[in-house]
XYZ file of C-alpha atoms in Angstrom:
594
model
C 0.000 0.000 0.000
C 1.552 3.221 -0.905
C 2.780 5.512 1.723
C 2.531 2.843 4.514
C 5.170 1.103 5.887
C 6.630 -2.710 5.063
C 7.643 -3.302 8.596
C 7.804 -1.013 11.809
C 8.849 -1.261 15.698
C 7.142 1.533 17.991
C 9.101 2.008 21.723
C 8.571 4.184 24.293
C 4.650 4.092 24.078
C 4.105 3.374 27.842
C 2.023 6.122 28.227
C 0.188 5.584 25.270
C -0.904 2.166 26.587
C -2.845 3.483 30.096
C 0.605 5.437 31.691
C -0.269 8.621 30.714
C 1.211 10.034 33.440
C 4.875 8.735 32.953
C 5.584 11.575 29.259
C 7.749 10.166 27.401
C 10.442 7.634 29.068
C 13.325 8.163 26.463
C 14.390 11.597 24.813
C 16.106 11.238 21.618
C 19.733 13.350 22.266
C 22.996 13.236 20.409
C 24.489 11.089 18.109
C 23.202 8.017 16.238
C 23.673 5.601 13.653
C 21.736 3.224 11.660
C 23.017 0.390 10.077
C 21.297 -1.474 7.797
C 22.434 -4.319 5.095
C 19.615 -4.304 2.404
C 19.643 -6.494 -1.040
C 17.139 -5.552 -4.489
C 15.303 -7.738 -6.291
C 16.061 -5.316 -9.263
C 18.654 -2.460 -9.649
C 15.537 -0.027 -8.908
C 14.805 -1.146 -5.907
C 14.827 1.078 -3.349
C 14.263 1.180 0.872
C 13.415 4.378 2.784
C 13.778 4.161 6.717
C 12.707 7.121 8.711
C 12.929 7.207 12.825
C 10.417 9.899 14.472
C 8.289 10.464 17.218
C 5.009 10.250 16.129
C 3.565 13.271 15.090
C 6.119 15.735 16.163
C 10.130 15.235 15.037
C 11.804 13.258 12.391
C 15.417 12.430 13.225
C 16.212 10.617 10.349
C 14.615 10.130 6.855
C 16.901 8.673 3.818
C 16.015 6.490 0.770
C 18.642 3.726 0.001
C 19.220 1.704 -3.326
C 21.440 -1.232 -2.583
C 21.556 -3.015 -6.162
C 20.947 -6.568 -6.747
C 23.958 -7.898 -4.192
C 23.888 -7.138 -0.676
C 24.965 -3.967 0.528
C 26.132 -2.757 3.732
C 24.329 1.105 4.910
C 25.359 3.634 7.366
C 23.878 6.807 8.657
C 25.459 8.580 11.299
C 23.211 11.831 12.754
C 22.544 14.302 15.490
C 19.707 15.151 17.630
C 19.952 18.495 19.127
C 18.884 18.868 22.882
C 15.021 19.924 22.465
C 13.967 18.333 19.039
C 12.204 15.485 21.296
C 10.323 17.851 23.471
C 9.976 16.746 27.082
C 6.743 18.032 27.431
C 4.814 18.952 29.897
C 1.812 17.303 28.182
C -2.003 18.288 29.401
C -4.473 15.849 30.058
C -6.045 14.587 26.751
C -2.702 15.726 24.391
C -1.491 12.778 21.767
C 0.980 10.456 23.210
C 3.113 9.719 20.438
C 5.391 6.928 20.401
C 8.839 6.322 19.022
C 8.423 4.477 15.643
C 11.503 3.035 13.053
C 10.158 2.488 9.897
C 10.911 1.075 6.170
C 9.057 1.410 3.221
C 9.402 -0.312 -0.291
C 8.596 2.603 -2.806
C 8.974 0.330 -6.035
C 10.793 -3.289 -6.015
C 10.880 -5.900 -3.284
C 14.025 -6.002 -1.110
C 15.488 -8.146 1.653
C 16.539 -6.521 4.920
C 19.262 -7.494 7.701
C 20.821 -6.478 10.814
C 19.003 -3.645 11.172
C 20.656 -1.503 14.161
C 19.619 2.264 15.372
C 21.989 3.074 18.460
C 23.684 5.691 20.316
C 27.239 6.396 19.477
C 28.191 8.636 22.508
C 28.100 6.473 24.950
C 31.828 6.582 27.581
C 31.092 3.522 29.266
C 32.551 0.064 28.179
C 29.454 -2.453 28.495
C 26.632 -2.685 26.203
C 24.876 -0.607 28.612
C 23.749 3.401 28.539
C 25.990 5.505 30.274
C 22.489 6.501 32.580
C 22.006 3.185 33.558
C 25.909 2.661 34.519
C 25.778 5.726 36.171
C 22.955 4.982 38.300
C 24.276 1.439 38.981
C 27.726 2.936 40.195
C 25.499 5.399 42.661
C 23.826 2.512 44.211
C 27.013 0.583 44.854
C 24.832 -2.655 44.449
C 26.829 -5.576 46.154
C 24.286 -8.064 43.914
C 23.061 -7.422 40.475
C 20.207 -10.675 39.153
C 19.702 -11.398 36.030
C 15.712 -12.254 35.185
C 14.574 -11.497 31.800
C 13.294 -14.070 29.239
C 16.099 -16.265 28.770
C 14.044 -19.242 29.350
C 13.496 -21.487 26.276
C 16.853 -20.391 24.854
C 19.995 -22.600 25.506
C 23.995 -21.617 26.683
C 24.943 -21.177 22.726
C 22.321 -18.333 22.292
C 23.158 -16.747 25.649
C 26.624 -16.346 24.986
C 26.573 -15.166 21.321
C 27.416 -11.976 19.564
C 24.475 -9.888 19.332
C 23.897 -10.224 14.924
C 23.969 -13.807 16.093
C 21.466 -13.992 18.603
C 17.786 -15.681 18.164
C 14.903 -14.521 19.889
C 13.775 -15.878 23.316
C 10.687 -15.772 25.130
C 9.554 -18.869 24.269
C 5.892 -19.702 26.148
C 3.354 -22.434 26.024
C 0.995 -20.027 25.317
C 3.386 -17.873 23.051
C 4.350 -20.134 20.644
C 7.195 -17.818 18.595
C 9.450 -16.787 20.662
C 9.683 -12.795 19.709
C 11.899 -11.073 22.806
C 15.604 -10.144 21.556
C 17.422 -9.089 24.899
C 21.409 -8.914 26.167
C 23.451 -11.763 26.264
C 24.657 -13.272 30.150
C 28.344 -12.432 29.190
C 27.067 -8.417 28.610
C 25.390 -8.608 31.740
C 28.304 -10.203 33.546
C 30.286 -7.017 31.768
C 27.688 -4.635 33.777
C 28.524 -6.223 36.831
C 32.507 -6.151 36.938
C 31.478 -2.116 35.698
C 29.626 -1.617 38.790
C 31.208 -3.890 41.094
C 28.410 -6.122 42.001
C 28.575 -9.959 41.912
C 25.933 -11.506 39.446
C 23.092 -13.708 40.066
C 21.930 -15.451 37.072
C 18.838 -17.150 36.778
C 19.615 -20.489 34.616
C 16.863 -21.589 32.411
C 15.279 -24.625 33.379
C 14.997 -25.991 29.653
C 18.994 -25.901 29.444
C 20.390 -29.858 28.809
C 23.481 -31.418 30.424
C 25.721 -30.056 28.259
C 24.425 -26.208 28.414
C 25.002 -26.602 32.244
C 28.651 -28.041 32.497
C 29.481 -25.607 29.368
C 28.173 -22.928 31.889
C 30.720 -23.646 34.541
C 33.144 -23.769 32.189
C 32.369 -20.413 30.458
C 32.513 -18.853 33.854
C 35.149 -20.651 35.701
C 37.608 -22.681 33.466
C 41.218 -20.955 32.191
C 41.696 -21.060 28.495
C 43.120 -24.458 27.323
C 42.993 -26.993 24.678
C 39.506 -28.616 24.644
C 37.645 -25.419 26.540
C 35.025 -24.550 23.657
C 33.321 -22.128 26.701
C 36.780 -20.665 27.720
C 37.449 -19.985 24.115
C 34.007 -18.207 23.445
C 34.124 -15.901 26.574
C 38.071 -15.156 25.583
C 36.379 -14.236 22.012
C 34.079 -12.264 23.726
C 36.527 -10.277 25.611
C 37.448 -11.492 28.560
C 40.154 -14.052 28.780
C 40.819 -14.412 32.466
C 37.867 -16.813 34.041
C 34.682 -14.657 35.339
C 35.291 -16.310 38.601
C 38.369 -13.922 39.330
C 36.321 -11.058 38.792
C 33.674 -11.635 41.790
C 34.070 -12.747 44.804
C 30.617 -15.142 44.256
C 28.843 -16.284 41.452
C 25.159 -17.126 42.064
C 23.521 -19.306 40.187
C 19.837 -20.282 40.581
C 17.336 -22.699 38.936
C 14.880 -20.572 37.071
C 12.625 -19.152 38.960
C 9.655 -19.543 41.246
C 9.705 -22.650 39.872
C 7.396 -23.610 42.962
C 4.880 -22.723 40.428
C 1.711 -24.218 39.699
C 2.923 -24.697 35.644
C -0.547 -24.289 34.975
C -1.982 -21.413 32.543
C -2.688 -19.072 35.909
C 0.775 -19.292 36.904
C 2.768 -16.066 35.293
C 5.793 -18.544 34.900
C 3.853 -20.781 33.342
C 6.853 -22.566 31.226
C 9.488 -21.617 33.353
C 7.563 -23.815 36.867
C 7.554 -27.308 37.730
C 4.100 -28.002 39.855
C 5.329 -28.037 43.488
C 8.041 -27.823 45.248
C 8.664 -31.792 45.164
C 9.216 -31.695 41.887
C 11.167 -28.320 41.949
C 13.202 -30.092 44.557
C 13.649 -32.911 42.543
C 15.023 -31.087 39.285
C 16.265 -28.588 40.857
C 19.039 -31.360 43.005
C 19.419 -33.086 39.758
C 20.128 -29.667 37.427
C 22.217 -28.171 40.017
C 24.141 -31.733 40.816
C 25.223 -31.045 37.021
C 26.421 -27.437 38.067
C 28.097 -29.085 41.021
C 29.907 -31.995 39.698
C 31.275 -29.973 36.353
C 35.045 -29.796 36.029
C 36.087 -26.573 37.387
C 33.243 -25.834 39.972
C 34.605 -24.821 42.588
C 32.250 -24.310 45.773
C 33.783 -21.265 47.112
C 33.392 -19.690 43.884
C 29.637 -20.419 43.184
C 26.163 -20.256 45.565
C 23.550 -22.187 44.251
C 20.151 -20.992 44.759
C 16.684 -22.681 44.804
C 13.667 -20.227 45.295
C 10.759 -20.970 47.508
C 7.616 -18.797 48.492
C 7.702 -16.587 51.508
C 3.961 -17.326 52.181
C 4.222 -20.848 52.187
C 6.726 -22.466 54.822
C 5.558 -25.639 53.740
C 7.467 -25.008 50.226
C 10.601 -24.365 52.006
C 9.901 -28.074 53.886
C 9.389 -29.819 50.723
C 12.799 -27.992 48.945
C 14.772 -29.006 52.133
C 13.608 -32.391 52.282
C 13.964 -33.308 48.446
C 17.196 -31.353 47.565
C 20.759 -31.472 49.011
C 22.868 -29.748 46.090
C 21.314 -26.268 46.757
C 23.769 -23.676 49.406
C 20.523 -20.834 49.283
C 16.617 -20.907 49.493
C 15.878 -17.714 48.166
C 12.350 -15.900 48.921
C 10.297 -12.842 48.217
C 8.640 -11.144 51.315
C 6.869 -8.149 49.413
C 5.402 -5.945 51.647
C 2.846 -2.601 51.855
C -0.728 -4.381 52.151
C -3.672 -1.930 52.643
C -6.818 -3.611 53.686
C -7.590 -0.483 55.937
C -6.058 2.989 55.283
C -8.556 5.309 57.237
C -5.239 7.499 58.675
C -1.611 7.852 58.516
C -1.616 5.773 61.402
C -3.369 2.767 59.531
C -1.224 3.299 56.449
C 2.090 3.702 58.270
C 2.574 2.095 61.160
C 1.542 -1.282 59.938
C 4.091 -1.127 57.142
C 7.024 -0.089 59.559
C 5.767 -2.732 62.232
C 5.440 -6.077 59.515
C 9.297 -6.915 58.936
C 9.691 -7.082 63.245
C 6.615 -9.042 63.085
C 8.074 -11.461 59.810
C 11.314 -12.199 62.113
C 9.616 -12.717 65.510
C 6.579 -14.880 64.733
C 5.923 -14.653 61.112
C 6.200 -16.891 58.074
C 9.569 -15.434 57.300
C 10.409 -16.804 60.579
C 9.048 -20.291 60.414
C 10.929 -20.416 57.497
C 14.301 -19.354 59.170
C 13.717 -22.320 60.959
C 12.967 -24.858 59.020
C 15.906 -23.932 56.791
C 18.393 -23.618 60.177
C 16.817 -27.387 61.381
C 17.313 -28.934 57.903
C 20.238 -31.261 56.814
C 21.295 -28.634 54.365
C 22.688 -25.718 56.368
C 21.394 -23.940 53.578
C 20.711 -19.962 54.358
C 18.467 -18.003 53.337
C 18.882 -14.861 50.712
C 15.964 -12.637 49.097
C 15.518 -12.515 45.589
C 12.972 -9.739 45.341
C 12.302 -7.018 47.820
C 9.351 -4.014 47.123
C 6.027 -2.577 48.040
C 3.407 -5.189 46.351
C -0.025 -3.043 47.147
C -1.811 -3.891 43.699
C -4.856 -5.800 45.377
C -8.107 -4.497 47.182
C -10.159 -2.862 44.819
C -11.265 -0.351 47.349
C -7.926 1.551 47.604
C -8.235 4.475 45.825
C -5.373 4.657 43.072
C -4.032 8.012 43.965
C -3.946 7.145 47.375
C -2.065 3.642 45.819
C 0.239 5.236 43.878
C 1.490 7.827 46.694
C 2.079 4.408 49.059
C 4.138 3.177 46.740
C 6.417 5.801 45.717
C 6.112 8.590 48.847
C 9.288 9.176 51.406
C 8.527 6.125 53.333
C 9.451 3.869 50.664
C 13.374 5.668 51.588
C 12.480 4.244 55.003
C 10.982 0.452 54.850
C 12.871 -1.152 51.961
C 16.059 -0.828 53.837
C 14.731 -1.124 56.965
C 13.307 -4.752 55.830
C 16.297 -5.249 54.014
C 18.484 -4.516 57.323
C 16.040 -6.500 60.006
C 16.130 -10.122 57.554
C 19.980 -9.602 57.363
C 20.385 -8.507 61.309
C 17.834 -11.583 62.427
C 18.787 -14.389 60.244
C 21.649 -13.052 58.557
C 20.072 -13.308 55.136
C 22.381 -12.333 52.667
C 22.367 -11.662 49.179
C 19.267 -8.878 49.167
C 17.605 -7.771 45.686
C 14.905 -5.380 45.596
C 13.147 -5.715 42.535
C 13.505 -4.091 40.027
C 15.747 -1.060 38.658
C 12.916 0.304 35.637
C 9.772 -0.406 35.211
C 6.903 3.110 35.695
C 3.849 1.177 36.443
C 2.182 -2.331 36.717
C -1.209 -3.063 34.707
C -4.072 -3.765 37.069
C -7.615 -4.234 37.068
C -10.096 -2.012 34.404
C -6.587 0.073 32.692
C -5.393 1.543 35.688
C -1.448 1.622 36.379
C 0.094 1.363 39.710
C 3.489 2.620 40.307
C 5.456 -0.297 41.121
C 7.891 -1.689 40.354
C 10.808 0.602 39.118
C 12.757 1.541 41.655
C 13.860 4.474 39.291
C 10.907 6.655 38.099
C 12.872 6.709 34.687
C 16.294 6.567 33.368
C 16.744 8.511 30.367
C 13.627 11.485 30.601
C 14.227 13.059 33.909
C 16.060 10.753 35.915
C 14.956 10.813 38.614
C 15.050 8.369 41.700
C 11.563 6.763 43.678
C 12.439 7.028 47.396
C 12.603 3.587 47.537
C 16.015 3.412 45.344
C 17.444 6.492 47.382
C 16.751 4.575 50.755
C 19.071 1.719 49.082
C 21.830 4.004 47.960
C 22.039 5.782 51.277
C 22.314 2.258 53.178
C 25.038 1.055 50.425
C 27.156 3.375 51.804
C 27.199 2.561 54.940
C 27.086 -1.077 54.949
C 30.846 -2.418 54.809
C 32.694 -5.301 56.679
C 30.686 -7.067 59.531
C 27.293 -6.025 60.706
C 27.768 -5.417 64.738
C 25.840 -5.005 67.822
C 23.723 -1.870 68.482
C 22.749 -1.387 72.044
C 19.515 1.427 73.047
C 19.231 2.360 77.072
C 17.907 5.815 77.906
C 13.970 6.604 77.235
C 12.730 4.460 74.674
C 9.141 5.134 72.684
C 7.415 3.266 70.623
C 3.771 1.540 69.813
C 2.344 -1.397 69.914
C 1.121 -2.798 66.678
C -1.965 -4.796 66.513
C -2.660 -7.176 63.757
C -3.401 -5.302 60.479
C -2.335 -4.916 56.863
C -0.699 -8.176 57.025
C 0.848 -7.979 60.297
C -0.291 -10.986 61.637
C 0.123 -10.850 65.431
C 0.556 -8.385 68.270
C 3.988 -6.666 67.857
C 5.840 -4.023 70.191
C 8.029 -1.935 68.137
C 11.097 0.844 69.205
C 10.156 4.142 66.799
C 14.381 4.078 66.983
C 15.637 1.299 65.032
C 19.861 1.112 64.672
C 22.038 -0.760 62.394
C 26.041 -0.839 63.066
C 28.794 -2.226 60.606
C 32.691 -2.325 60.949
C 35.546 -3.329 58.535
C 38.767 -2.964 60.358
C 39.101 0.773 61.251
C 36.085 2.106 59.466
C 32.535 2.094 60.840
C 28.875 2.915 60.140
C 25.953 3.309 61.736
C 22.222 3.544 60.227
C 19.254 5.165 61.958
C 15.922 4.885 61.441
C 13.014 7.018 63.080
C 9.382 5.274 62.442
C 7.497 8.173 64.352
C 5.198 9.394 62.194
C 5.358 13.202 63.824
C 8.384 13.533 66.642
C 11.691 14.253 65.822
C 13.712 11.898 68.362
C 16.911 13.073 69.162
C 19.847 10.263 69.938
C 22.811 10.766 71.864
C 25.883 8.006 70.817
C 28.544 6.129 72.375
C 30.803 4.831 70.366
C 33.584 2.103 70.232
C 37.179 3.354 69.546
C 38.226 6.654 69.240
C 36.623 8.213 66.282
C 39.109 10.355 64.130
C 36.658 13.856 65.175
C 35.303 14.083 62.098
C 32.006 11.903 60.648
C 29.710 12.070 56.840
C 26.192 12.278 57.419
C 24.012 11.527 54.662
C 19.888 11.276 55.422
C 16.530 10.643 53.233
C 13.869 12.720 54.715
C 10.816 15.296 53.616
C 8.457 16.688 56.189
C 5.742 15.263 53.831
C 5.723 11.586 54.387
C 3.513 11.406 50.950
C 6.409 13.607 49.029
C 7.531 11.712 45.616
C 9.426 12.468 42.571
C 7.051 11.309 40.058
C 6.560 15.019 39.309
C 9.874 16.486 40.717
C 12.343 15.964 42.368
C 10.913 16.450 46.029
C 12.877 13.634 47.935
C 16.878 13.449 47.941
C 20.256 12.351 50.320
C 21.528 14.961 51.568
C 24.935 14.608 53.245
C 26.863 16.520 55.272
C 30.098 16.400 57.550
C 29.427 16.571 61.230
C 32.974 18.224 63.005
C 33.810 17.270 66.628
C 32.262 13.730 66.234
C 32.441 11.475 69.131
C 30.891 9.851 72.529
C 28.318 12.303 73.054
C 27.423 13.482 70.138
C 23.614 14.079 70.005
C 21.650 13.994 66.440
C 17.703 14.599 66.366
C 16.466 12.265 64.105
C 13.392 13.965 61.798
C 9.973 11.672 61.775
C 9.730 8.721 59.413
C 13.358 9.297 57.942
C 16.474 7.130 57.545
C 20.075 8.217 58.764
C 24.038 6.468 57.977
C 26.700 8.084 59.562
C 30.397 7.191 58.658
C 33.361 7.669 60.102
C 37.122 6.458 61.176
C 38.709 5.264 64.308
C 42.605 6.031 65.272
């Protein structure tokens, strides 16, 4: 049809699709190129490509006639700063959409490795500057790996990206149509950022894909290495397992699943945890016995469900090759939200609750009784409020990315690790501006990042994180409170499950060798609480204070940036020093002994 285009891709229509509110999610800046290899059925033939945003810029427009052999094009360009307008957008405007296109004017043509990227980029990974940049802030100690891998196999993982196949593969999506990176460019993001990976291995792979894993990762370059030699043609010739100090592996995941049609990993599960036990010992028996594993180097992780202790039994029982059970306690539940009290309180109280009589706890044990001496490590960590179809949306949608977000995912994060040592932590997930629920409406989860490339700007949730990365360093230590202690008692609500007493001052302490840190948490909802120290050692006199807090505990930076760290050195630090802690914020304090 004349005029319309032979094939198109449209990105960055989020807000087209029922996110309005997110504008547009990537602005088109700098310099580009397109590459494109194109063949003609006749020396006519001709192929126009054109990149715009729908309805308001074209970046690119240019008509190409390759001949009857195939032919190699390249366009380099530049966006100026303000040709993709960042809005603001009213209510009601056009959302357009990012959209690549090629037309045929005349004769038919063939079409390859077709590529439209950014040729700016300082970084070395296959990764935007942004999202290194972001990464490095965070200081991550874990990065996992969960995208659609499954269905694939250890060839297609590993190849160069013009050689990579689609993955995705579903029983009820047939063609397998997502193209994503490779494990050895996200293994390059995590030596970037220093973090230690945590790969999700595809339950489809065979025998071979799993020993050829170890290999890749582990084994030096030698005669008879096929993996070796591939990640040394890749780029990296030393072994991966020099780079980190762990490599975690797990077996797909929640592969507890039903593996019926109701089960989002439907594909991916294995109908109970006996059978996930079963597999699971079998698949990551291969891991274990493979030349070159070496158990210092690796943690192998089966997943279980947090609501479900039961699960956990079944893993334990049926599975003695696994070092981690790995769960997901999601928290933020409002079944009543009449006040701040009802919506706050219950959400600070729940992860005291989880470790003292809750399911997280039962779990704890179970794992600590089993034959294993397996421990336990959390493989997703956020705000999960997209139920209960009486919560208003705007009230959801504050919950979920307001100030206290700074405040509970670290202090969950800190209370598993302090009560059961539970060690690696992921919260889930770095982008992502809103979840589908029911009748169109978007709720704000789960991007810990409100975007990357448009305003970048940080949910509290990511900046609560960050500010506990840098204090958390050698050995988590002893924190002792005396003096006049407040709190509340926390009756059973919003999925706190049984009467719970809980300090409104909650303290964290770490130490490696002659460098310490200390995080503090106030959970009063209105009193500033100040906090006099006493300290081991003899501080140098000097600390850095960095704190999340807003006087608004509903502030966010979906709009603006409202909610930052702020840091700060505090002179003449020592035994005595007295810091009033604002309401519902979040404190780390670093410093040196002599």
């Amino acid at each position: 049809i004349p005029g319309t285009a032979a094939w198109f891709h449209v990105w960055d229509n989020a807000w087209g699709q029922g996110a309005a509110s997110s504008g547009k999610l990537y602005l088109v800046r700098g310099n580009y190129r397109f590459d494109v290899w194109v063949r003609g059925a006749s020396p006519e033939a001709k192929l126009r490509a054109r990149w715009r945003r729908a309805g308001e810029s074209t970046f690119f427009d240019q008509t190409f006639q390759p001949g009857v052999g195939w032919r190699k094009f390249t366009v380099d360009f530049f966006v100026p700063e303000g040709m993709d307008r960042p809005g603001p957008y009213a209510p009601g405007e056009p959302t357009p959409g990012l959209i690549l296109e090629l037309f045929v004017p005349n004769d038919d043509v063939w079409v390859d490795d077709i590529s439209l990227r950014r040729t700016d980029e300082t970084n070395p990974t296959a990764f935007s500057d942004a999202l290194v940049e972001r990464l490095s802030e965070l200081r991550p100690s874990t990065l996992r790996h969960l995208s659609r891998q499954f269905g694939g196999n250890l060839e297609n993982q590993l190849a160069a990206p013009f050689a990579r196949r689609t993955t995705g593969w579903h029983p009820a999506n047939r063609v397998a149509q997502h193209y994503d990176y490779s494990l050895h460019e996200f293994l390059e993001l995590c030596a970037e950022v220093g973090a230690n990976p945590w790969y999700c291995v595809p339950p489809t792979w065979k025998a071979e894909d799993l020993e050829g894993l170890v290999e890749y990762l582990a084994a030096p370059l030698g005669p008879g290495r096929p993996w070796a030699t591939r990640r040394a043609e890749l780029g990296r010739t030393e072994p991966w397992t020099s780079a980190f100090d762990q490599v975690h592996l797990e077996f797909s995941n929640e592969a507890w699943g039903g593996a019926s049609p109701s089960d989002p990993f439907w594909g991916w599960s294995m109908g109970g945890p006996e059978a996930l036990a079963e597999i699971g010992h079998d698949r990551l028996g291969i891991l274990r016995q493979a030349p070159f594993f070496r158990p210092a180097r690796f943690n192998l992780i089966l997943g279980a469900n947090v609501n479900s202790p039961w699960v956990t039994d079944r893993i334990e029982l049926g599975s003695s090759h696994h070092d981690q059970v790995a769960l997901a306690p999601y928290f933020g539940h409002l079944e009543r939200f009449a006040n701040l009290g009802e919506i706050f309180l219950p959400l600070f109280a729940r992860p005291f609750d989880d470790v003292d009589q809750g399911k997280f706890a039962r779990i704890a044990d179970i794992v600590e009784q089993g034959n294993n001496r397996t421990k336990l490590a959390i493989y997703e960590l956020n705000y999960h409020t997209t139920r209960n179809p009486a919560l208003p949306l705007d009230l959801r949608n504050d919950f979920v990315t307001c100030q206290a977000g700074a405040v509970t995912l670290p202090l969950y994060a800190l209370e598993y690790m302090r009560a059961f040592d539970v060690e690696p932590i992921c919260a889930f997930t770095a982008l992502e501006y809103g979840f589908g629920i029911a009748q169109g409406q978007q709720v704000r989860l789960w991007g810990l990042l409100r975007d990357l490339e448009a305003t970048g700007r940080k949910r509290p949730t990511w900046l609560g994180m960050e500010l506990v990365n840098r204090a958390i360093q050698g050995d988590m230590i002893r924190t002792q409170h005396t003096g006049r202690i407040t709190g509340w008692r926390q009756e059973p609500m919003n999925r706190v499950m049984h009467t719970v007493d809980v300090d409104h001052v909650q303290s964290f302490a770490f130490r490696d060798h002659k460098r310490f840190a200390l995080v503090l948490f106030n959970l009063s909802l209105h009193r500033v609480l100040p906090v006099e120290l006493q300290l081991p050692g003899m501080p140098e006199g000097t600390a850095t204070l960095h704190s999340v807090h807003h006087p608004d505990i509903f502030a966010t930076n979906e709009e603006s940036e409202e909610v930052r760290i702020r840091t700060r050195t505090l002179q003449d630090f020592g035994d005595g020093t007295t810091l009033p802690l604002p309401p519902h914020s979040v404190v780390a304090i670093t410093w040196r002994v002599r």
